[in-house]
Amino acid sequence: QTQDQCDDSCHQNTDCRAWVFTPQAPSGFGSCKKGEACCYLKNGIPSNVTSTIPKIASRVVRMSYGEDSAHPAIGIRSAPPLGGLATGTIELRGDGTLTAWTVENNSPAGSAKLPKQKHAFFAARVQEGSKTWSRVLQTQPEGAVSGFGVSQLNFGGSPPMTRLQVKDALQPNVDISLFGYGRLAAGNMNKSHHPAIAFSMVFTNKGSQPVNVASLFNLPTYNENTNREGTVMSQFSTDSEVACMSNCTANAGCGSWRLEKNTCSLIKEMPYYEFADGVNSGTPVSVTKDGSQCVRLDKRGTAAMSGGYALCGAGTGAGSVTVGSGSKKSFDSFSANGFLNNVVELDDSISLSVNETIEAGKTTTITIVLGYYFPNHNYLSQILGNQYTKFFASATDASQQLLSKLTDAVSDAQAIQNPLLTSTLPVWMSDTLLGQLHHMRSAMWFHDGRWRQWEAYDCVNVDSVHNDGERHIPYIMLFPESTKSKVVGWGKAQLPNGMIQEQLACGCAGGIDSKFEHGCGRVMSDVSSMYIVYLLELLRWNNDQDFVKEWFPVAKKAAEWHISVSTFHNLPYKLQTTYDVLALNQYETCSYSAVFHILAMRSMAELCAFMGDEAGVARYNGVAKTAQESFENIMWNEEQGTYMAYYGGNKTIMSDTFYPQVLAYSVGLGPLVNETRLLSHLEMEQKVNFDGVGLQILTGRAGHTDPDIWMMANGDHGALLLQNAKTKADVEKALGETESPFVRIRTGLNDVWNAAGIIRGNYGRFPGSNYITSHYGYYMTLWHTMLAMTKQVVNLPEGTVSFDPALGTSEPYQLPVFIPNVVGQLENDGSEWKLCLTAGTLTDVTITVSGKSAPKGTLTAPNCVSAKW
């Protein structure tokens, strides 16, 4: 091998960070032979040393994702998904483009997610006297409006909102911002399940004269960069998508069309579309002016992509809302006149514009709402429908209803955002917690009321219990009925032996499961156990007593199954875990599974106590005690001061061993293991496993490296430290040991709305980069870290809500509070504590903070309750 070949080998290996080449190896190593040329690839940067070997050479390869490389600005790689809960979403990116469309029932079991559409854009216009400025609100618009973009857009966003601020070199003395937002109302799934997005353009006249301002939204009539395969009815030559679409629309037997290389194909069916660069496709459509405020686009048929869009706007003057069609025609008319020609015909797009006059020093807001209505949600060939068809009659209806409730939509969003954004949590933490609500984009709420979700768009099983457990805190807090729907599904799929099945439809690395809602998967330690924990959470946090009574027999049967497979020193024997890549099931038992077993038994005992099952209380507490004793005896490494990751792995440290302990603290069970040993383990975990990016998931395994960062570990590490914190210094230490991978995603990769399940550790050319699976829920265990900041313990059947922050009574703080259907903020000014709700009601409860209680009563948002220290 030559020196150049050595360099090439390193560049082709993503784990390679540097190389050393010698024409004569001093000794044999690996496949190298003494005296022959040898290339040594390094996954890190070795120290500089002086060598006596003739003609030896080395080089450090520039990192592709490290500190010496630039990343796109925030909002370019991802942005908050806009749209109603479980209705599909669209992202308004930092460059002004609209992309990642899923509102047409796009999913792994249907059509692909739509990429950027060049005919989808916003435009703004300002006229002061005879001077006119009009621009597309994109930095690099394409197609008919290419060259008419703005110089700069400043981006900001937190679900369910995005903001773009216009900064253009030729901009008049008027500030312009565009806000996109949908409905997200804590505790109200029906209100949140609204298939519409509001786009509000805010103009502030900073000059001394009145100005006329206008806003335009242009919506495409077909799908760019998509292909549809089906039975071709006929073909003809054309370079026009409009001609192709018109022919299909005029043919009653045409289900869809495709334009590729100047050939239009009319297709009998309406097949799902897939991404195809340079190919455009669509369906038969009709466009209509719908009343005085709206324009409508309807897509013919009964398939998942059949339905339509509506644009609706509101203005204060007669003729202030106008409509049109065709990107070039609409933008030209808008630029010249500030309004459209009110002629709607089949073209590449439909448009709606609103104009207003603003007096000097005043501000006005123009809102255009995009409603969408695709009633036939599918899973492969099955049509399951959308729940929103029970609340809305059409896209126009959805658009007009949101247009009439804009103030409510904003206040509902602020009720969720403000307790986090105005808190004393670190900015990285509050922003990350809000950003994690992007995960709701994958939800499906079917017509029959079932709420279901994909594990991820690139890991295509439905509702795996263990993965859902890792991401479930914001769901159970904001929309507990969604969690209950899953619990019902899992319970119905229980096997005769009591095991809760891993998921409701399989598939991840393979294809889509042809069956739906049937139960399938692996034999795991964190599935049946998590099912039991769900019931205890719903009981204590949401007071779902009747629901728990109904599903208690399923939980008890699951607990007995757990006992039956815990045959190795009364601990689970060779069970798979969510950390499947680590293959912990090859060992007799692992600490992660063992602690989950203890958690399941303790939780089952509490459920039995609620049910008045005294024998069950004794049995499951007894099993938990025996399992804990066994765990302490066989898994503790006294010399190292840690618990072994698996039996026999004396020097191994698994960073997220104690995720089940996090769950136990959050639900109010207290410690499952020896807390002195737990803190020793956490100290060594940070010392040994932290690599500068985050906590490596597993160290010390002989002959094996596991250097990557699984995104549960750091948040759970912090939650455990906070639950045991006693001082402000303890809190600061815990947060400091938590933040690294979250900061990396937020301000390093600038990709907070598309967090990976696993990021690379500090090695190779891609340290800290996204590695495995996108839009994933692992990092959402950070919500437990938030709960640990207040040490919140909720037991609504007993009428108690308590907090015991380690910051104590003298340190001022404002900390977020989330309880199912309830959002608020806990404050301390040194003289009193105060709990103020922004959403929901706490009924007939005693609230206690750091040992000081307020009188028992009912607290409803937006009210507060307080007590002097």
mmCIF file with all atom_site columns, C-alpha atoms in Angstrom, residues 142-209:
data_model
loop_
_atom_site.group_PDB
_atom_site.id
_atom_site.type_symbol
_atom_site.label_atom_id
_atom_site.label_alt_id
_atom_site.label_comp_id
_atom_site.label_asym_id
_atom_site.label_entity_id
_atom_site.label_seq_id
_atom_site.pdbx_PDB_ins_code
_atom_site.Cartn_x
_atom_site.Cartn_y
_atom_site.Cartn_z
_atom_site.occupancy
_atom_site.B_iso_or_equiv
_atom_site.pdbx_formal_charge
_atom_site.auth_seq_id
_atom_site.auth_comp_id
_atom_site.auth_asym_id
_atom_site.auth_atom_id
_atom_site.pdbx_PDB_model_num
ATOM 1  C CA . GLU A 1 142 ? -36.996 28.969 -7.541  1.00 0.00 ? 142 GLU A CA 1
ATOM 2  C CA . GLY A 1 143 ? -39.101 28.748 -10.670 1.00 0.00 ? 143 GLY A CA 1
ATOM 3  C CA . ALA A 1 144 ? -41.189 31.704 -11.814 1.00 0.00 ? 144 ALA A CA 1
ATOM 4  C CA . VAL A 1 145 ? -40.195 33.829 -8.803  1.00 0.00 ? 145 VAL A CA 1
ATOM 5  C CA . SER A 1 146 ? -36.464 33.112 -8.952  1.00 0.00 ? 146 SER A CA 1
ATOM 6  C CA . GLY A 1 147 ? -34.484 36.270 -8.229  1.00 0.00 ? 147 GLY A CA 1
ATOM 7  C CA . PHE A 1 148 ? -37.235 37.945 -6.185  1.00 0.00 ? 148 PHE A CA 1
ATOM 8  C CA . GLY A 1 149 ? -36.123 36.694 -2.769  1.00 0.00 ? 149 GLY A CA 1
ATOM 9  C CA . VAL A 1 150 ? -35.044 38.660 0.293   1.00 0.00 ? 150 VAL A CA 1
ATOM 10 C CA . SER A 1 151 ? -31.472 39.242 1.450   1.00 0.00 ? 151 SER A CA 1
ATOM 11 C CA . GLN A 1 152 ? -31.890 37.603 4.852   1.00 0.00 ? 152 GLN A CA 1
ATOM 12 C CA . LEU A 1 153 ? -34.397 35.870 7.109   1.00 0.00 ? 153 LEU A CA 1
ATOM 13 C CA . ASN A 1 154 ? -33.887 35.616 10.854  1.00 0.00 ? 154 ASN A CA 1
ATOM 14 C CA . PHE A 1 155 ? -35.357 32.362 12.151  1.00 0.00 ? 155 PHE A CA 1
ATOM 15 C CA . GLY A 1 156 ? -36.842 31.361 15.499  1.00 0.00 ? 156 GLY A CA 1
ATOM 16 C CA . GLY A 1 157 ? -39.181 28.623 16.592  1.00 0.00 ? 157 GLY A CA 1
ATOM 17 C CA . SER A 1 158 ? -40.615 26.480 19.367  1.00 0.00 ? 158 SER A CA 1
ATOM 18 C CA . PRO A 1 159 ? -43.498 24.075 18.796  1.00 0.00 ? 159 PRO A CA 1
ATOM 19 C CA . PRO A 1 160 ? -46.142 24.808 17.761  1.00 0.00 ? 160 PRO A CA 1
ATOM 20 C CA . MET A 1 161 ? -44.757 28.023 16.246  1.00 0.00 ? 161 MET A CA 1
ATOM 21 C CA . THR A 1 162 ? -42.159 29.306 13.769  1.00 0.00 ? 162 THR A CA 1
ATOM 22 C CA . ARG A 1 163 ? -41.106 32.909 13.133  1.00 0.00 ? 163 ARG A CA 1
ATOM 23 C CA . LEU A 1 164 ? -39.245 34.511 10.228  1.00 0.00 ? 164 LEU A CA 1
ATOM 24 C CA . GLN A 1 165 ? -38.051 38.129 10.436  1.00 0.00 ? 165 GLN A CA 1
ATOM 25 C CA . VAL A 1 166 ? -37.404 39.833 7.108   1.00 0.00 ? 166 VAL A CA 1
ATOM 26 C CA . LYS A 1 167 ? -34.110 41.678 6.638   1.00 0.00 ? 167 LYS A CA 1
ATOM 27 C CA . ASP A 1 168 ? -33.777 42.921 3.066   1.00 0.00 ? 168 ASP A CA 1
ATOM 28 C CA . ALA A 1 169 ? -31.261 45.383 1.692   1.00 0.00 ? 169 ALA A CA 1
ATOM 29 C CA . LEU A 1 170 ? -33.994 47.362 -0.113  1.00 0.00 ? 170 LEU A CA 1
ATOM 30 C CA . GLN A 1 171 ? -36.666 46.957 2.550   1.00 0.00 ? 171 GLN A CA 1
ATOM 31 C CA . PRO A 1 172 ? -38.698 50.133 3.265   1.00 0.00 ? 172 PRO A CA 1
ATOM 32 C CA . ASN A 1 173 ? -39.114 51.523 6.764   1.00 0.00 ? 173 ASN A CA 1
ATOM 33 C CA . VAL A 1 174 ? -41.496 48.734 7.722   1.00 0.00 ? 174 VAL A CA 1
ATOM 34 C CA . ASP A 1 175 ? -40.662 45.746 9.939   1.00 0.00 ? 175 ASP A CA 1
ATOM 35 C CA . ILE A 1 176 ? -42.052 42.437 8.643   1.00 0.00 ? 176 ILE A CA 1
ATOM 36 C CA . SER A 1 177 ? -42.300 39.111 10.456  1.00 0.00 ? 177 SER A CA 1
ATOM 37 C CA . LEU A 1 178 ? -44.069 35.907 9.439   1.00 0.00 ? 178 LEU A CA 1
ATOM 38 C CA . PHE A 1 179 ? -45.429 33.563 12.113  1.00 0.00 ? 179 PHE A CA 1
ATOM 39 C CA . GLY A 1 180 ? -46.660 30.035 11.413  1.00 0.00 ? 180 GLY A CA 1
ATOM 40 C CA . TYR A 1 181 ? -48.656 28.120 14.037  1.00 0.00 ? 181 TYR A CA 1
ATOM 41 C CA . GLY A 1 182 ? -51.306 25.470 14.564  1.00 0.00 ? 182 GLY A CA 1
ATOM 42 C CA . ARG A 1 183 ? -53.432 24.510 17.534  1.00 0.00 ? 183 ARG A CA 1
ATOM 43 C CA . LEU A 1 184 ? -51.935 22.782 20.568  1.00 0.00 ? 184 LEU A CA 1
ATOM 44 C CA . ALA A 1 185 ? -54.123 22.979 23.665  1.00 0.00 ? 185 ALA A CA 1
ATOM 45 C CA . ALA A 1 186 ? -53.002 21.111 26.773  1.00 0.00 ? 186 ALA A CA 1
ATOM 46 C CA . GLY A 1 187 ? -55.589 18.579 27.896  1.00 0.00 ? 187 GLY A CA 1
ATOM 47 C CA . ASN A 1 188 ? -57.794 18.993 24.836  1.00 0.00 ? 188 ASN A CA 1
ATOM 48 C CA . MET A 1 189 ? -57.108 16.529 22.018  1.00 0.00 ? 189 MET A CA 1
ATOM 49 C CA . ASN A 1 190 ? -60.240 17.518 20.114  1.00 0.00 ? 190 ASN A CA 1
ATOM 50 C CA . LYS A 1 191 ? -59.299 21.184 20.005  1.00 0.00 ? 191 LYS A CA 1
ATOM 51 C CA . SER A 1 192 ? -55.692 20.349 19.083  1.00 0.00 ? 192 SER A CA 1
ATOM 52 C CA . HIS A 1 193 ? -56.719 17.935 16.309  1.00 0.00 ? 193 HIS A CA 1
ATOM 53 C CA . HIS A 1 194 ? -57.332 20.797 13.887  1.00 0.00 ? 194 HIS A CA 1
ATOM 54 C CA . PRO A 1 195 ? -56.168 20.312 10.272  1.00 0.00 ? 195 PRO A CA 1
ATOM 55 C CA . ALA A 1 196 ? -55.067 23.865 9.585   1.00 0.00 ? 196 ALA A CA 1
ATOM 56 C CA . ILE A 1 197 ? -52.057 26.162 9.901   1.00 0.00 ? 197 ILE A CA 1
ATOM 57 C CA . ALA A 1 198 ? -52.235 29.925 10.435  1.00 0.00 ? 198 ALA A CA 1
ATOM 58 C CA . PHE A 1 199 ? -49.617 32.160 8.816   1.00 0.00 ? 199 PHE A CA 1
ATOM 59 C CA . SER A 1 200 ? -49.701 35.634 10.315  1.00 0.00 ? 200 SER A CA 1
ATOM 60 C CA . MET A 1 201 ? -47.639 38.373 8.709   1.00 0.00 ? 201 MET A CA 1
ATOM 61 C CA . VAL A 1 202 ? -46.989 41.272 11.084  1.00 0.00 ? 202 VAL A CA 1
ATOM 62 C CA . PHE A 1 203 ? -46.172 44.708 9.608   1.00 0.00 ? 203 PHE A CA 1
ATOM 63 C CA . THR A 1 204 ? -44.984 47.655 11.717  1.00 0.00 ? 204 THR A CA 1
ATOM 64 C CA . ASN A 1 205 ? -44.898 51.062 10.008  1.00 0.00 ? 205 ASN A CA 1
ATOM 65 C CA . LYS A 1 206 ? -41.858 52.881 11.402  1.00 0.00 ? 206 LYS A CA 1
ATOM 66 C CA . GLY A 1 207 ? -42.211 55.818 9.009   1.00 0.00 ? 207 GLY A CA 1
ATOM 67 C CA . SER A 1 208 ? -44.130 59.084 9.180   1.00 0.00 ? 208 SER A CA 1
ATOM 68 C CA . GLN A 1 209 ? -46.635 58.375 6.379   1.00 0.00 ? 209 GLN A CA 1
#
